[in-house]
PDB file of C-alpha atoms in Angstrom:
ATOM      1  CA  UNK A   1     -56.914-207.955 -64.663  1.00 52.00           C
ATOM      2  CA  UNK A   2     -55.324-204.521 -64.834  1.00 52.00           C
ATOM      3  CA  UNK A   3     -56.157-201.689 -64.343  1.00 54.00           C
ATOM      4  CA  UNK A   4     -55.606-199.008 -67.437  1.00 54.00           C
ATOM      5  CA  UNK A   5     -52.706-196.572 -65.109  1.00 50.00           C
ATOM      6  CA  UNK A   6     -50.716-200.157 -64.848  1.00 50.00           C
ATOM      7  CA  UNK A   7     -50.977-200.977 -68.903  1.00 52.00           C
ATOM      8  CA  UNK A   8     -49.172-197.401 -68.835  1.00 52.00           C
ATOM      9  CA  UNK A   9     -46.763-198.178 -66.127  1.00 52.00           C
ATOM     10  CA  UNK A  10     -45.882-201.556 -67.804  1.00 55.00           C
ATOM     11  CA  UNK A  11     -47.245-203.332 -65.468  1.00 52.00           C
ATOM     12  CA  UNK A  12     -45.795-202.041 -62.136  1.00 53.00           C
ATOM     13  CA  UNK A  13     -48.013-201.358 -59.336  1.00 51.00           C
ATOM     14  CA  UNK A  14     -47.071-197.906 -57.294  1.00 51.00           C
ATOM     15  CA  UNK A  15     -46.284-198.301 -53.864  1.00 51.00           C
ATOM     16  CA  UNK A  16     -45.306-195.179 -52.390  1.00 50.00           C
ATOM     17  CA  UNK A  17     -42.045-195.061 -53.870  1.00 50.00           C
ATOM     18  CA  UNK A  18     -40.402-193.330 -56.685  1.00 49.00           C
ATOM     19  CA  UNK A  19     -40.774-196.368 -59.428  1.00 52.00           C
ATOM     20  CA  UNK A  20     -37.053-196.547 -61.618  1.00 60.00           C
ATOM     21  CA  UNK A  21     -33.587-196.790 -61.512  1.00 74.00           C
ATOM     22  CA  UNK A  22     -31.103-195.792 -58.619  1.00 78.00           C
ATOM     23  CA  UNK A  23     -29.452-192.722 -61.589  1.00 77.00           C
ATOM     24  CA  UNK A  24     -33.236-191.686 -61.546  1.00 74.00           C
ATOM     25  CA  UNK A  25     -33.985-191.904 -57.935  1.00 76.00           C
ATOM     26  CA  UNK A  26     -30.218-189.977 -57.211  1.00 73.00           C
ATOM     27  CA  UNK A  27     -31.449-187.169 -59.655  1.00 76.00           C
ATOM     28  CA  UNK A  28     -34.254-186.487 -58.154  1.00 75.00           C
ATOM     29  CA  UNK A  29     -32.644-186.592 -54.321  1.00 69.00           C
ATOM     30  CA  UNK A  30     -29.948-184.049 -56.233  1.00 70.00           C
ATOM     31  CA  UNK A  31     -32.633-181.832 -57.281  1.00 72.00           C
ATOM     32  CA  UNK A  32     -34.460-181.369 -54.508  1.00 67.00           C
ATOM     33  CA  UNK A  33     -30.860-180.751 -52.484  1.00 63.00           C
ATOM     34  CA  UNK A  34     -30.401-177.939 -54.801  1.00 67.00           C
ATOM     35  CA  UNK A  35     -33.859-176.927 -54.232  1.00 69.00           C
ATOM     36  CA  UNK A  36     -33.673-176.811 -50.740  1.00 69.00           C
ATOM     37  CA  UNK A  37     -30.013-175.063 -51.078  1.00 64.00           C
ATOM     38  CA  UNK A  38     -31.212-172.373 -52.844  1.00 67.00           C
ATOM     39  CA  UNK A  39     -33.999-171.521 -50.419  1.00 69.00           C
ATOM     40  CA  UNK A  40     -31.222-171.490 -47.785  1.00 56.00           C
ATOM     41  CA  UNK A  41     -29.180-169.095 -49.263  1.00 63.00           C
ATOM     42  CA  UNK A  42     -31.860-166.709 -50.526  1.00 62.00           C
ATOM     43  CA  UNK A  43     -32.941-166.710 -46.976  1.00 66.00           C
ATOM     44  CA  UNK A  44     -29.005-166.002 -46.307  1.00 61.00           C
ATOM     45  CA  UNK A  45     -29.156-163.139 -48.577  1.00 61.00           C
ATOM     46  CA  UNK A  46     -32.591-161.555 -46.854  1.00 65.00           C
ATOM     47  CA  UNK A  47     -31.211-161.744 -43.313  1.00 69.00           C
ATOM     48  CA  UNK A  48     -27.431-160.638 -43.574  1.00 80.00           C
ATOM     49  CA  UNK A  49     -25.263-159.886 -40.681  1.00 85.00           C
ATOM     50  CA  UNK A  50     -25.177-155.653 -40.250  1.00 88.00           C
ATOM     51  CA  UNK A  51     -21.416-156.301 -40.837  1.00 90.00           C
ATOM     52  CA  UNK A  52     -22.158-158.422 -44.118  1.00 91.00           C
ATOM     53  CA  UNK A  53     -24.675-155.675 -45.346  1.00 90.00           C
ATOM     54  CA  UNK A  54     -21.788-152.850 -44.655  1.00 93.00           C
ATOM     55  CA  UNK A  55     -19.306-154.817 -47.225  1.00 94.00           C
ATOM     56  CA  UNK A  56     -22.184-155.505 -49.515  1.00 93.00           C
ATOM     57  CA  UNK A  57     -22.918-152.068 -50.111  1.00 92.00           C
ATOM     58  CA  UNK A  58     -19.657-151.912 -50.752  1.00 93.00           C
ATOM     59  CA  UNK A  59     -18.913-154.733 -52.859  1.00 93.00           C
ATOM     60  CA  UNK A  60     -21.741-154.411 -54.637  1.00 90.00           C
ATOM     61  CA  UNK A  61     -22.550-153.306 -58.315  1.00 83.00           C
ATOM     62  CA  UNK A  62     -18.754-153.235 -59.224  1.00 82.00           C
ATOM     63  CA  UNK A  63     -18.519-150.458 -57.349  1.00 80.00           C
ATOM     64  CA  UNK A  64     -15.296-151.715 -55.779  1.00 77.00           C
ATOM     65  CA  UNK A  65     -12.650-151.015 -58.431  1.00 80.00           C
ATOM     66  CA  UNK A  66     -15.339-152.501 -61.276  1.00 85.00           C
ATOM     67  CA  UNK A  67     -14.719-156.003 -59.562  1.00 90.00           C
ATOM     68  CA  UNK A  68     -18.077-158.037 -59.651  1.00 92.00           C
ATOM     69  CA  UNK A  69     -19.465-159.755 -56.141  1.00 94.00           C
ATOM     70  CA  UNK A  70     -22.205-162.185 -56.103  1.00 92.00           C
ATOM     71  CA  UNK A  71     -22.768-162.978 -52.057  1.00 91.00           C
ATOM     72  CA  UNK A  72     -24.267-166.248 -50.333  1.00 88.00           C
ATOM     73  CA  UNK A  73     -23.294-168.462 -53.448  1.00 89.00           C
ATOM     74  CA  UNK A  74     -23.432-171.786 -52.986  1.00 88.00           C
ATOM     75  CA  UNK A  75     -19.953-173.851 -54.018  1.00 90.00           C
ATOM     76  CA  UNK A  76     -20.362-177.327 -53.526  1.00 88.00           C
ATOM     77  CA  UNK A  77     -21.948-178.270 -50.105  1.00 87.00           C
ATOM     78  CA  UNK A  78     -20.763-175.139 -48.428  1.00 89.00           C
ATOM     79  CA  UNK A  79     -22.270-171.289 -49.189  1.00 88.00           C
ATOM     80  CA  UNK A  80     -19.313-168.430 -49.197  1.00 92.00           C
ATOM     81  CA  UNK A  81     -20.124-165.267 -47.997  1.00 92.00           C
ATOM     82  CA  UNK A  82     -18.674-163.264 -51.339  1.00 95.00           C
ATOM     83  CA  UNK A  83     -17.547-163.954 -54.175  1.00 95.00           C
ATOM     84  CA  UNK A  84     -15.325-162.749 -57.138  1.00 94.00           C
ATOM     85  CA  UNK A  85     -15.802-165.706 -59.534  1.00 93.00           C
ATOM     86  CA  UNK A  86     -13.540-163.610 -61.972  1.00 91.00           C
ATOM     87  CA  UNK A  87     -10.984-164.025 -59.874  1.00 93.00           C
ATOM     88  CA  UNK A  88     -11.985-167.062 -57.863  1.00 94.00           C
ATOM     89  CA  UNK A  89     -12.118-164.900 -54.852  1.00 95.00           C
ATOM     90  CA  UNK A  90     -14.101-165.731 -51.825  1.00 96.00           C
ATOM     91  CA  UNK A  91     -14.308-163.109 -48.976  1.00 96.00           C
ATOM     92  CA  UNK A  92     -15.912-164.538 -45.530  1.00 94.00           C
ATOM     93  CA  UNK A  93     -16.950-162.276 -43.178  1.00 93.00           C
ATOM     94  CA  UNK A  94     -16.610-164.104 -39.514  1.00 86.00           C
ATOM     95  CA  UNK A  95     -17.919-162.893 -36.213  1.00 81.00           C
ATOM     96  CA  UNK A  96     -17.310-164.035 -32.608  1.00 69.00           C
ATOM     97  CA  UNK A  97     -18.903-167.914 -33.411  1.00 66.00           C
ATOM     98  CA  UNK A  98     -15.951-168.755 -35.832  1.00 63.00           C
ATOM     99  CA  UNK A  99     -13.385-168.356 -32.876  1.00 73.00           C
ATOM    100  CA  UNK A 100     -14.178-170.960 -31.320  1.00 73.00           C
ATOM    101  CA  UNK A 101     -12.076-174.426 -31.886  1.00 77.00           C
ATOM    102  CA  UNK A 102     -14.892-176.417 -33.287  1.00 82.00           C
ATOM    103  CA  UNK A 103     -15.896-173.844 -36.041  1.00 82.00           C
ATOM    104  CA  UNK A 104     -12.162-173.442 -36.561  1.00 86.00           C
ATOM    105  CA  UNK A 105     -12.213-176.939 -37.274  1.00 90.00           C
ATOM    106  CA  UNK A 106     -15.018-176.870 -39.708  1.00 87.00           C
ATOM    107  CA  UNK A 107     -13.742-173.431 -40.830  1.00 89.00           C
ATOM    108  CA  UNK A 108      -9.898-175.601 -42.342  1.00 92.00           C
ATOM    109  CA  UNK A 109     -12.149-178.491 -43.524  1.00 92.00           C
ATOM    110  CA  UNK A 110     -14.466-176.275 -45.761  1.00 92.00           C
ATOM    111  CA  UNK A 111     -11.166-173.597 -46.893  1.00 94.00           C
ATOM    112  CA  UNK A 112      -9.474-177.037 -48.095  1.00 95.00           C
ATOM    113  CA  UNK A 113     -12.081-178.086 -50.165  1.00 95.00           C
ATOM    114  CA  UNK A 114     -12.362-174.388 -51.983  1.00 95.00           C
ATOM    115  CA  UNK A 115      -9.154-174.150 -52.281  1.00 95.00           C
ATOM    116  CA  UNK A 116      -8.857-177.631 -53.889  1.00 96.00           C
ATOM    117  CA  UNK A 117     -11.303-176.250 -56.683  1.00 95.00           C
ATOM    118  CA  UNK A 118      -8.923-173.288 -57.179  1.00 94.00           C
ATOM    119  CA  UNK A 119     -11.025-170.668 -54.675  1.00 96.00           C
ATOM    120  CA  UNK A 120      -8.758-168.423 -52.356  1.00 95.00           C
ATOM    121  CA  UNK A 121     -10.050-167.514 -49.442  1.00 95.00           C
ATOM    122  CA  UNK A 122     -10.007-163.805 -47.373  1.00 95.00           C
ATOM    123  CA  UNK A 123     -11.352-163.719 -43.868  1.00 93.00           C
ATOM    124  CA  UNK A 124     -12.038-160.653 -42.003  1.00 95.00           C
ATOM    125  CA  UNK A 125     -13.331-160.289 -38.644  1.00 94.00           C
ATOM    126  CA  UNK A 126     -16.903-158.380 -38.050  1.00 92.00           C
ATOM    127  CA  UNK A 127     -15.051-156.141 -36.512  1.00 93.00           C
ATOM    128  CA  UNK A 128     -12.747-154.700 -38.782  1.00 95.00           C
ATOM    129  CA  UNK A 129     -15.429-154.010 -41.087  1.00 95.00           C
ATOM    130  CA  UNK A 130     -17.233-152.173 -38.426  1.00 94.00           C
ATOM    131  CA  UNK A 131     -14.139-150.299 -37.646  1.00 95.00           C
ATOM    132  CA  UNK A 132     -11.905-150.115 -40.125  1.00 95.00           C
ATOM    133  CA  UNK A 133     -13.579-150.354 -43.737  1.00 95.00           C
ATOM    134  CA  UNK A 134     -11.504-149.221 -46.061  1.00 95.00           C
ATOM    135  CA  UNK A 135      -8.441-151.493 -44.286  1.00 96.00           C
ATOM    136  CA  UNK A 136     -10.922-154.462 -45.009  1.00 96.00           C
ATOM    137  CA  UNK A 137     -11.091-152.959 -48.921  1.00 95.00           C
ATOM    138  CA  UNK A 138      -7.451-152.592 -49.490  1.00 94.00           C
ATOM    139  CA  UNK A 139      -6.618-156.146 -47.991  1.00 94.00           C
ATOM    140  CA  UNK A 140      -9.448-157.546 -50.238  1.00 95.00           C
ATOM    141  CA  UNK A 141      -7.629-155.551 -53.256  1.00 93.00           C
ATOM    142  CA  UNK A 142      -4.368-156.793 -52.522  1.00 93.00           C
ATOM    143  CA  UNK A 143      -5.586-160.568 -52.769  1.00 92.00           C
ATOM    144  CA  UNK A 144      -8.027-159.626 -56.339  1.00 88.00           C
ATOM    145  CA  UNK A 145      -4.214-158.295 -57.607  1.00 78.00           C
ATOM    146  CA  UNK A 146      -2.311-161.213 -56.522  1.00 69.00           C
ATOM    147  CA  UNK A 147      -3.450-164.440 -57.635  1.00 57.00           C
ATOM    148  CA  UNK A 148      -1.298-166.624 -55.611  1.00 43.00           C
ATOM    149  CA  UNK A 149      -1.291-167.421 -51.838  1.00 44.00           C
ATOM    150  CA  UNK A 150      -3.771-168.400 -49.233  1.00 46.00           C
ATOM    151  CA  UNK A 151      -5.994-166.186 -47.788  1.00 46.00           C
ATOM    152  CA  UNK A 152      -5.313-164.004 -44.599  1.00 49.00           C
ATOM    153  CA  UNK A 153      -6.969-162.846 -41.877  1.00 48.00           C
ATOM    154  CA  UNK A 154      -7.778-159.402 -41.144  1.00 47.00           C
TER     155      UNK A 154
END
């Protein structure tokens, strides 16, 4: 005999596991990637680098020639440090970890697949913004004016 929660189930007994189709089961694993995603970059956002907080201040509130920033936005499986969605304009702000070869490798990997989706990419080193801010600004303006090329290093 059954019980009245299987007449409601049709019939299927629960087991632990998520009870429909594979598209169901995939929807719920994308969700709760997302989820967890967006707790990682809101933790991103609360703990900046001191370097990342000095062009954020910056950046900020269009206050850089009434261009709009969002930072720590996630794009696909990776999270840029900046962006300019207006003008598809990512800004990543590296320090001493991305100099080594295999972040450099990971570093190509993840520029290729923004720049695939149509993203261009500045890097500048913690450094220069520490030092030399308003460089870091006018080399960011140059690439929001000129929507061609690949992205430089500063």
């Amino acid at each position: 005999m059954r019980s009245a929660a299987e007449k409601s189930r049709g019939g299927r007994k629960r087991t632990g596991t998520i009870v429909g189709s594979s598209r169901m089961r995939d929807e719920i694993q994308e969700r709760w990637y997302r989820k967890r995603k967006t707790r990682f970059t809101k933790r991103l956002r609360r703990n900046m680098t001191e370097e990342e907080g000095i062009l954020w201040n910056v950046l900020r509130g269009r206050r850089s020639r009434g261009e709009k920033f969002c930072r720590q936005v996630n794009i696909g499986p990776y999270v840029a440090d900046f962006l300019c969605r207006e003008n598809r304009l990512i800004v990543e702000v590296d320090g001493g970890i991305h100099e080594s070869l295999k972040q450099r490798e990971h570093d190509a990997g993840r520029d290729a697949y923004l720049r695939e989706r149509g993203f261009r990419i500045v890097r500048v080193k913690n450094n220069a913004v520490r030092h030399d801010l308003p460089g870091v600004l006018e080399h960011i303006h140059s690439h929001l004016k000129a929507h061609s090329g690949g992205g430089n290093n500063v």
